[in-house]
Coordinates of C-alpha atoms in Angstrom, one line a residue:
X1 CA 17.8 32.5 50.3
X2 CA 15.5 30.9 47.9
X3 CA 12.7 32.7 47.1
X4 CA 9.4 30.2 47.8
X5 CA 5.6 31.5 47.0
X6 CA 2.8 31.2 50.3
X7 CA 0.7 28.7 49.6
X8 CA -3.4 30.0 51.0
X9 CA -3.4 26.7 53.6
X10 CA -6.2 28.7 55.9
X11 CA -9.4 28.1 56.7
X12 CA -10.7 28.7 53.2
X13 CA -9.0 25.0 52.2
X14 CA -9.6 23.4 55.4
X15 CA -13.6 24.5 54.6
X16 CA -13.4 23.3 51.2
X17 CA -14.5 19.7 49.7
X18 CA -12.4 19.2 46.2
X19 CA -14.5 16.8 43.8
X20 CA -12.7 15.2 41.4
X21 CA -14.7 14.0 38.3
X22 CA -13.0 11.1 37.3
X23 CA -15.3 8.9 35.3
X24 CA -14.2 9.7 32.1
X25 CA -13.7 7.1 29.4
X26 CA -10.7 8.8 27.0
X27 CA -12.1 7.3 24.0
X28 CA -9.7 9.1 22.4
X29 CA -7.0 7.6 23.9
X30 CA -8.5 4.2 21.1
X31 CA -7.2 0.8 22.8
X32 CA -5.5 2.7 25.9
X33 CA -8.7 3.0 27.9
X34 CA -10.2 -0.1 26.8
X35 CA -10.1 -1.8 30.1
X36 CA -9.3 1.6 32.2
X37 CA -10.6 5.2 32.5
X38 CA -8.7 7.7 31.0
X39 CA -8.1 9.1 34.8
X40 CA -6.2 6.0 35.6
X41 CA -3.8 5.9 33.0
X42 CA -0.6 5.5 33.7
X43 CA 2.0 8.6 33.5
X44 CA 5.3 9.9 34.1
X45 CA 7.4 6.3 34.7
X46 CA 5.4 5.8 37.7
X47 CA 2.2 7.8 38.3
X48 CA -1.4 8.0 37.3
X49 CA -3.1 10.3 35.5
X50 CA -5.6 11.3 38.4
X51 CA -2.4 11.5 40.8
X52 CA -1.8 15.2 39.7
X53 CA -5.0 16.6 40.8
X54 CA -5.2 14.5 44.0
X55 CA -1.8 15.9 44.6
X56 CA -2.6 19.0 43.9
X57 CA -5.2 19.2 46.4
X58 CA -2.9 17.8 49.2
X59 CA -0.4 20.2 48.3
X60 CA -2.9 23.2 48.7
X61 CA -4.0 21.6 52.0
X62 CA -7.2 20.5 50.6
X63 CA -7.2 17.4 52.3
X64 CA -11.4 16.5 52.2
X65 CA -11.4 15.4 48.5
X66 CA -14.3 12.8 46.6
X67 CA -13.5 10.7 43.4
X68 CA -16.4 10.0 41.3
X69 CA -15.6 7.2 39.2
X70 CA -17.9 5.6 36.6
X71 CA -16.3 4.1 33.3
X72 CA -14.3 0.9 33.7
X73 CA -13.1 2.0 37.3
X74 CA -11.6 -1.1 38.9
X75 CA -7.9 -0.2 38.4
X76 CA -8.2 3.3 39.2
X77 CA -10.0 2.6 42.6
X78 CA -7.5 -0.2 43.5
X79 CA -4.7 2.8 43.0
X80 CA -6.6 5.2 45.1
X81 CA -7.4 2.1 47.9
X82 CA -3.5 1.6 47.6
X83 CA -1.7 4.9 47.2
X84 CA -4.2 7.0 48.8
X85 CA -5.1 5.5 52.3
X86 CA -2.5 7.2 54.1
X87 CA -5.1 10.2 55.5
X88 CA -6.5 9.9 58.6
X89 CA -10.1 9.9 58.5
X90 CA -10.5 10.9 62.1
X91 CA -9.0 14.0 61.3
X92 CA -11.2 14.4 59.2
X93 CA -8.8 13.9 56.1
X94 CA -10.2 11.6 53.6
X95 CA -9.8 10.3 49.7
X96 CA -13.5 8.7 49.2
X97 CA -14.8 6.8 46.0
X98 CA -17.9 8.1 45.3
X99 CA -19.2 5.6 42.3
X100 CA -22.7 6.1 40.0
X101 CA -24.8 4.1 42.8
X102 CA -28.5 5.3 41.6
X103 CA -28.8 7.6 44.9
X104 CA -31.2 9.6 42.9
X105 CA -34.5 7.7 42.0
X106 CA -33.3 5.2 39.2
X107 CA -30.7 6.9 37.2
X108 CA -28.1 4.0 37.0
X109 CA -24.9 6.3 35.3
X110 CA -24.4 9.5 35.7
X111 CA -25.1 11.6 32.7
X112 CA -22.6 14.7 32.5
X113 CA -20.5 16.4 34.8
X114 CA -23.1 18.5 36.9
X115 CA -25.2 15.7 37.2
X116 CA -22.6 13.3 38.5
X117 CA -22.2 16.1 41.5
X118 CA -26.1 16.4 41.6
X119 CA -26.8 12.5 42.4
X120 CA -24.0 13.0 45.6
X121 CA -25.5 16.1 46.9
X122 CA -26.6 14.1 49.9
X123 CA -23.2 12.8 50.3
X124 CA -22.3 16.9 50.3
X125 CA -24.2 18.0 52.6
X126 CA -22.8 15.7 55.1
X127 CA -19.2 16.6 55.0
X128 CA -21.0 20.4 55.3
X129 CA -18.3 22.5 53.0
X130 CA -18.3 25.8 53.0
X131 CA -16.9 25.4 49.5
X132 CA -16.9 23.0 46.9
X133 CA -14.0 23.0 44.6
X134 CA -14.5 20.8 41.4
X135 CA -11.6 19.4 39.2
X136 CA -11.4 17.3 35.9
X137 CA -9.6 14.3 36.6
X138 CA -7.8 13.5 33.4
X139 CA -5.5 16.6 32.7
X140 CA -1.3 16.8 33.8
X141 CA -0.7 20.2 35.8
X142 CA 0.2 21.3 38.7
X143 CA -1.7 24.0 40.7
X144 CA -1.9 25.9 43.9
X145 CA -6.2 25.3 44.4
X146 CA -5.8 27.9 47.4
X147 CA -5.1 30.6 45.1
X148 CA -7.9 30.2 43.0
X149 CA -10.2 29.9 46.3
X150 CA -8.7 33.2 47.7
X151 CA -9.6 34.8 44.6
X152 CA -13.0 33.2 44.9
X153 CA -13.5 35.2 48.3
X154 CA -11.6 37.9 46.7
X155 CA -13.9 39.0 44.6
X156 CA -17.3 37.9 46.1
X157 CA -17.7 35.7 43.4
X158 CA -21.1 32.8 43.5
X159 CA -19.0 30.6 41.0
X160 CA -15.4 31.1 39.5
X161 CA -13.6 29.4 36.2
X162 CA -10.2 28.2 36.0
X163 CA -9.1 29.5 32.9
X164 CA -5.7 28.9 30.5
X165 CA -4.5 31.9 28.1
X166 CA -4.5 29.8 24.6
X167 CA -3.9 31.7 21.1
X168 CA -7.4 32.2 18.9
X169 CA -6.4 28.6 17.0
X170 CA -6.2 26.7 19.9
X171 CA -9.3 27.7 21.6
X172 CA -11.5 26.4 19.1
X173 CA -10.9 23.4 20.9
X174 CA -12.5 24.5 24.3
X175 CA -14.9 26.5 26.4
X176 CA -14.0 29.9 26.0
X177 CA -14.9 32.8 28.1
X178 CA -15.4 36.4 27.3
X179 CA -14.7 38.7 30.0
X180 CA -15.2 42.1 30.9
X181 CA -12.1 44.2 32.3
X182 CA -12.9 43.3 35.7
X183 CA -12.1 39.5 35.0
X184 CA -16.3 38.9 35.2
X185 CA -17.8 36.2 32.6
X186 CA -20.2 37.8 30.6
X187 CA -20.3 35.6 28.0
X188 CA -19.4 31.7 27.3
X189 CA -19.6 29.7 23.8
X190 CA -18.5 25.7 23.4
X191 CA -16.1 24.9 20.7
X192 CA -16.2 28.4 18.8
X193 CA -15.4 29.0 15.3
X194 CA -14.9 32.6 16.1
X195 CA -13.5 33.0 19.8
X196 CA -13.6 36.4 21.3
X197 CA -10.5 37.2 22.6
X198 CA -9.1 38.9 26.4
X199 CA -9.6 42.4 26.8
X200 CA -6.1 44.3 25.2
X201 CA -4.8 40.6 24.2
X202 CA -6.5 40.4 20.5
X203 CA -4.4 37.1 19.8
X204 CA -5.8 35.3 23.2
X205 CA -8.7 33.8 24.7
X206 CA -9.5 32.2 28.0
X207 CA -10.2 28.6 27.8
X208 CA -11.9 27.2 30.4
X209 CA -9.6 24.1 32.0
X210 CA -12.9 22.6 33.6
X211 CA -12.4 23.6 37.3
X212 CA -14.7 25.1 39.5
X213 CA -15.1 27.4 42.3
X214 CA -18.6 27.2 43.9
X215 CA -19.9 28.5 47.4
X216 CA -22.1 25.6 48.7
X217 CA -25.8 26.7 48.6
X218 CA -25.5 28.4 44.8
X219 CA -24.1 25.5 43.5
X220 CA -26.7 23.0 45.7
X221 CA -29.4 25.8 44.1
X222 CA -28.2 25.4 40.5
X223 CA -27.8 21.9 40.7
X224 CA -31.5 21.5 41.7
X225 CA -32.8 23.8 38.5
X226 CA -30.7 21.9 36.7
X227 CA -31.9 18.9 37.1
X228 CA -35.4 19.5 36.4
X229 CA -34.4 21.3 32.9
X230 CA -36.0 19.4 30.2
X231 CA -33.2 19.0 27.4
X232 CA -30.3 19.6 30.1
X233 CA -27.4 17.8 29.1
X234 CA -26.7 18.4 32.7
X235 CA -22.8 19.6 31.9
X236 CA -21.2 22.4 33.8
X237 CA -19.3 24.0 30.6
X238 CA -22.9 23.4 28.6
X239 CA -25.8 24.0 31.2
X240 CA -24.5 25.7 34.4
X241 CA -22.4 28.2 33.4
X242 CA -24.3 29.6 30.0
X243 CA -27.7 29.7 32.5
X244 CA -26.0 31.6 35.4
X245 CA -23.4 33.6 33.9
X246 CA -26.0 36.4 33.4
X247 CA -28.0 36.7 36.3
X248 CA -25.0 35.7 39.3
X249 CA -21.2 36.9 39.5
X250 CA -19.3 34.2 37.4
X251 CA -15.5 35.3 37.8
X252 CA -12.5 34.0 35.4
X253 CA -9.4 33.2 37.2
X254 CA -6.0 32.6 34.8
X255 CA -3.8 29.9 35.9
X256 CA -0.1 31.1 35.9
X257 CA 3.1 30.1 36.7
X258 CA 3.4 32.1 40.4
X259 CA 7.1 32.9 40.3
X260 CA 7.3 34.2 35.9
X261 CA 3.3 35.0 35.7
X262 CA 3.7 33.3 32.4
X263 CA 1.0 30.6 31.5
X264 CA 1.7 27.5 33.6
X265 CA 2.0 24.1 32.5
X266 CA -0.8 22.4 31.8
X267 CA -1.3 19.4 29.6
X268 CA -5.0 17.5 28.4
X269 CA -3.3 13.9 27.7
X270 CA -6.8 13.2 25.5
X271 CA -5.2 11.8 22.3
X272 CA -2.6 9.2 21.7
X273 CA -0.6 12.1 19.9
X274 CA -0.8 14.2 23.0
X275 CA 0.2 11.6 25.4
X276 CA 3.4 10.4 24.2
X277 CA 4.4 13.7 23.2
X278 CA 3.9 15.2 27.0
X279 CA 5.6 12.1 28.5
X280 CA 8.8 12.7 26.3
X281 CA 8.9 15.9 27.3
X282 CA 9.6 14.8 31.1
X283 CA 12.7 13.4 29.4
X284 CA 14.5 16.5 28.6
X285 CA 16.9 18.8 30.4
X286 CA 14.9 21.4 31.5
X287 CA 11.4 19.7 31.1
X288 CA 8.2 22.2 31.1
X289 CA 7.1 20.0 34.5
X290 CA 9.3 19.3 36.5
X291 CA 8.7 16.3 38.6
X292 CA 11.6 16.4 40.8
X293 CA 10.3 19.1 42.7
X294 CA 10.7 18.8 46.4
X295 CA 8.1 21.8 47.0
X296 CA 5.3 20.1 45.1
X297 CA 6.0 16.4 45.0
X298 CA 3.4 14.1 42.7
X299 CA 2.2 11.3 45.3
X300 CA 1.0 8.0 44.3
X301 CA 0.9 3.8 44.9
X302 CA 4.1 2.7 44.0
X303 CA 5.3 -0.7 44.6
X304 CA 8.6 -2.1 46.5
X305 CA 10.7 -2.7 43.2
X306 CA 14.6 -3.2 43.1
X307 CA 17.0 -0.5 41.1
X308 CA 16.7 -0.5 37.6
X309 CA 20.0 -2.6 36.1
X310 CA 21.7 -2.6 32.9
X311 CA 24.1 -5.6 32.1
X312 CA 26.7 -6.4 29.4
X313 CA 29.5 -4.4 27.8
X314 CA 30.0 -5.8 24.8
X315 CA 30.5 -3.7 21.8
X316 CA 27.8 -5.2 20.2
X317 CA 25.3 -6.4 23.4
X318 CA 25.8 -3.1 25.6
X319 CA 22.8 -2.8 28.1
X320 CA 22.1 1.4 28.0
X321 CA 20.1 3.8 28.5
X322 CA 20.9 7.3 27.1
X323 CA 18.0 10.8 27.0
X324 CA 15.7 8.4 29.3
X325 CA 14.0 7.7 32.2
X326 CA 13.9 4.5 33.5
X327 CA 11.6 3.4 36.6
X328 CA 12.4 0.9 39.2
X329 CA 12.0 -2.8 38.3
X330 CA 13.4 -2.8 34.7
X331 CA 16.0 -4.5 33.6
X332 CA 17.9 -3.2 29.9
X333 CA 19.9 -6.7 29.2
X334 CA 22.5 -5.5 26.9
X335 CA 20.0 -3.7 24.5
X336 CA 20.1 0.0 23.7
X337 CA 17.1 2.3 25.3
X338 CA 17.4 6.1 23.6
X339 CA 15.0 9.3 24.0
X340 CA 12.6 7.0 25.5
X341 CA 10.7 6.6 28.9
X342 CA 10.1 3.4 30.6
X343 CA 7.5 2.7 33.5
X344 CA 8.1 0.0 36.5
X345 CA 9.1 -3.8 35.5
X346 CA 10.3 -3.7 32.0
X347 CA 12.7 -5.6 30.8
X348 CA 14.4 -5.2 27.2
X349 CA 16.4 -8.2 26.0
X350 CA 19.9 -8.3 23.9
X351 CA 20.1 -6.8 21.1
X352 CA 17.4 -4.4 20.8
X353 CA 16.2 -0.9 20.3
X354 CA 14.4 1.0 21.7
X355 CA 13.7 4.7 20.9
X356 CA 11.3 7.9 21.5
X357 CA 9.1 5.6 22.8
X358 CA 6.5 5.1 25.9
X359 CA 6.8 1.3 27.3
X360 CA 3.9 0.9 30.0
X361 CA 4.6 -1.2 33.1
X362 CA 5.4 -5.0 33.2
X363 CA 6.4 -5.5 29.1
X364 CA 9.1 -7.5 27.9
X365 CA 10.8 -6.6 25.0
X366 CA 12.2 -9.8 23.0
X367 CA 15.9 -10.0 21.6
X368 CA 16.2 -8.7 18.2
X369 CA 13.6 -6.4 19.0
X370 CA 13.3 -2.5 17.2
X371 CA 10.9 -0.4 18.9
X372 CA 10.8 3.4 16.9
X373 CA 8.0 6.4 17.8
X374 CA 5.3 4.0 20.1
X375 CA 3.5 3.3 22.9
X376 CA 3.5 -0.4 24.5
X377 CA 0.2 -1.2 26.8
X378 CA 1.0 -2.7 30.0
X379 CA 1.6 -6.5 29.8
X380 CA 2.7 -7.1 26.2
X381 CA 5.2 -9.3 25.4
X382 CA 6.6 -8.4 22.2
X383 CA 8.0 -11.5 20.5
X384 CA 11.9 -11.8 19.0
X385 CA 12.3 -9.9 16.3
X386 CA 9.3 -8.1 16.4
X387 CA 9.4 -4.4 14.6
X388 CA 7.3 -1.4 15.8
X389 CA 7.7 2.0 14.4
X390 CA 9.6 1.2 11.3
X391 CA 7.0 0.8 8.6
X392 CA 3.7 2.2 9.6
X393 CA 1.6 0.5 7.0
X394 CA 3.1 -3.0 8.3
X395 CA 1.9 -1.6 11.9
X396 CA -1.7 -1.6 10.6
X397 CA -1.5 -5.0 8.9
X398 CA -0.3 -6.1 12.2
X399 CA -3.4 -4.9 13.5
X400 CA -1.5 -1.8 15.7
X401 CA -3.0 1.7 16.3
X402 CA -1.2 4.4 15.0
X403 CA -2.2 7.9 15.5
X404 CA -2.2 10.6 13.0
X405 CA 0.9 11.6 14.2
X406 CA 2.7 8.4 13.8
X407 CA 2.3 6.9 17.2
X408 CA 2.5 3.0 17.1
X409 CA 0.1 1.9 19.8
X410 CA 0.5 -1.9 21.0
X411 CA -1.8 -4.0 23.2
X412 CA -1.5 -7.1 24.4
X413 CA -4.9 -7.9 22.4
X414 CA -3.2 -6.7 19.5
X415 CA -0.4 -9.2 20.2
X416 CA -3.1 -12.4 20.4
X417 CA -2.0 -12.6 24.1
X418 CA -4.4 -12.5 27.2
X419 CA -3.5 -9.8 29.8
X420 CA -4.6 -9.1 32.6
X421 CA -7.6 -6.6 32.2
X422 CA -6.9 -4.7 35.4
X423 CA -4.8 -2.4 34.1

């Protein structure tokens, strides 16, 4: 028999109210968010980014959940409206788009994370959680939120942080925690140049992944103080945590794989780099997330599309596909797609290449094509004979994007060609 972890659906999820911060703009990302946040980037063939922690909280039987949107929202809120109207609402089972609506005097956008969830505390305090569970909405991962809450209870915690075991390089790059033997926060620092490290693990810190545990009335109480700090920034990592971890129980919790206890996946998609990198690794044999899991399935809007299709034999017009994935729609018309990962409705025309690349929704690939080592925005139409990836200085005289790592990016703008902005 197969053995299967319990998941903690109870009454500590059905009394909690997930809020998923998911205004971000990814600037980052360059030219990928400029007409979308970086929450609603597509992933994975056919999801969005904000799809993993939405699913996530469905899976954990958090099904009260609010999506605070800001930045450039209109695709991302037409996803949720599509993909994510399928809970009943007299249930009480909801997905709600909570925009910046100047509910608090005339503060048109909200101004960092704990702010955003300040300006809906009305909105709070009508759904009346007994807990309040807050997520980023931009990072790949999948996670059982019950756990976290259980240990929440667990250990009589006012406010706990989800935390990732990363080596003393890497954790330069985040919020790291210091923490006593116990697992309590004693101290935090931003972006360290010296990161203290875990208690008996002197190569490894805990990073703080940007979710929160909070029971209702401390975080309504630190909220409020917060709000009439002059100089706040009004950030949970910068604000709320540095002035409570002192004075209240702030407790870590580590995100691990259930079944090894190893560190579990968990991928911040921030930089072109980063993003095709984690894509290609769906690709592989054994990829580090597995989305063909039937115990955790990633939901999300996905269109009506015929079977993908590859036509012509030919030995030199052969349509393949070989180390890819290839989503509904496309069409490979004898042209050769390798190590590569395609999304919904593309089609690649006779006689070209494509290889360890990411090709966004809805492109068409031109005969004669050679696509090498990019990424290819949703809409583009890359003319015959067009070359991506082969010569990077000729990708920047082109007027492409490519990353430090290599990365081609291609827009339709790029291209000269009008697109449709709702992306």
């Amino acid at each position: 028999m197969p053995h299967t972890n319990p998941r903690f659906i109870s009454r500590l999820t059905r009394n909690t109210l997930a809020l998923i911060l998911a205004g971000g703009r990814g600037s980052r990302l360059k030219q990928l968010t400029a007409w979308r946040s970086k929450p609603g980037v597509p992933f994975g063939g056919k999801f969005r980014i904000i799809d993993f922690p939405l699913s996530n909280c469905i899976n954990s039987g958090i099904r009260r959940i609010g999506v605070l949107t800001q930045y450039k929202a209109h695709s991302l809120i037409l996803h949720i409206q599509k993909g994510w109207g399928f809970l009943r609402g007299e249930f009480g089972e909801f997905v709600e788009l909570w925009p910046a609506q100047q509910r608090v005097a005339e503060t048109a956008w909200y101004a960092g994370t704990a702010d955003a969830v300040f300006q809906n505390l009305d909105i709070i305090r009508d759904h009346d959680p007994e807990y309040i569970l807050i997520l980023a909405g931009d990072h790949i991962y999948k996670m059982d939120y019950g756990a976290m809450i259980a240990h929440h209870v667990e250990t009589g915690a006012d406010m706990t942080v989800g935390c990732l075991e990363v080596d003393t390089e890497r954790a330069r790059e985040f919020g790291v925690m210091s923490v006593d033997n116990d697992g309590r926060v004693r101290r935090f620092a931003e972006k360290p140049a010296n990161p203290e490290t875990i208690p008996g693990q002197p190569d490894h810190c805990l990073a703080s992944m940007g979710i929160y545990v909070f029971n209702r009335g401390f975080l309504f109480e630190q909220l409020l103080k917060d709000s009439d700090m002059p100089g706040s920034s009004h950030d949970f990592g910068k604000d709320i945590i540095p002035n409570v971890i002192n004075l209240y129980r702030v407790m870590a919790y580590t995100f691990r794989d259930p079944r090894s206890g190893d560190q579990a996946y968990w991928r911040d998609v921030g930089t072109l780099d980063a993003f095709w990198e984690a894509n290609l690794e769906l690709i592989g044999i054994t990829p580090p997330l597995n989305l063909y899991d039937n115990n955790w399935p990633i939901w999300t809007y996905q269109e009506q599309l015929p079977p993908a299709k590859f036509v012509f034999d030919d030995d030199d017009r052969r349509g393949m596909a070989v180390d890819s994935m290839v989503s509904g729609g496309c069409i490979i018309s004898g042209a050769t797609v390798r190590h590569s990962l395609l999304f919904s409705n593309v089609r690649v025309n006779s006689f070209s290449q494509v290889s360890d690349s990411v090709i966004l929704p809805d492109v068409e690939i031109g005969r004669h094509c050679i696509v090498r080592k990019a990424i290819v925005d949703r809409y583009c139409q890359l003319p015959e004979g067009t070359q991506i990836g082969v010569d990077a200085e000729a990708d920047r005289r082109a007027g492409f994007q490519v990353s430090e790592g290599g990365v081609t990016l291609v827009t339709p703008e790029m291209l000269g060609q009008e697109a449709n902005q709702v992306r």
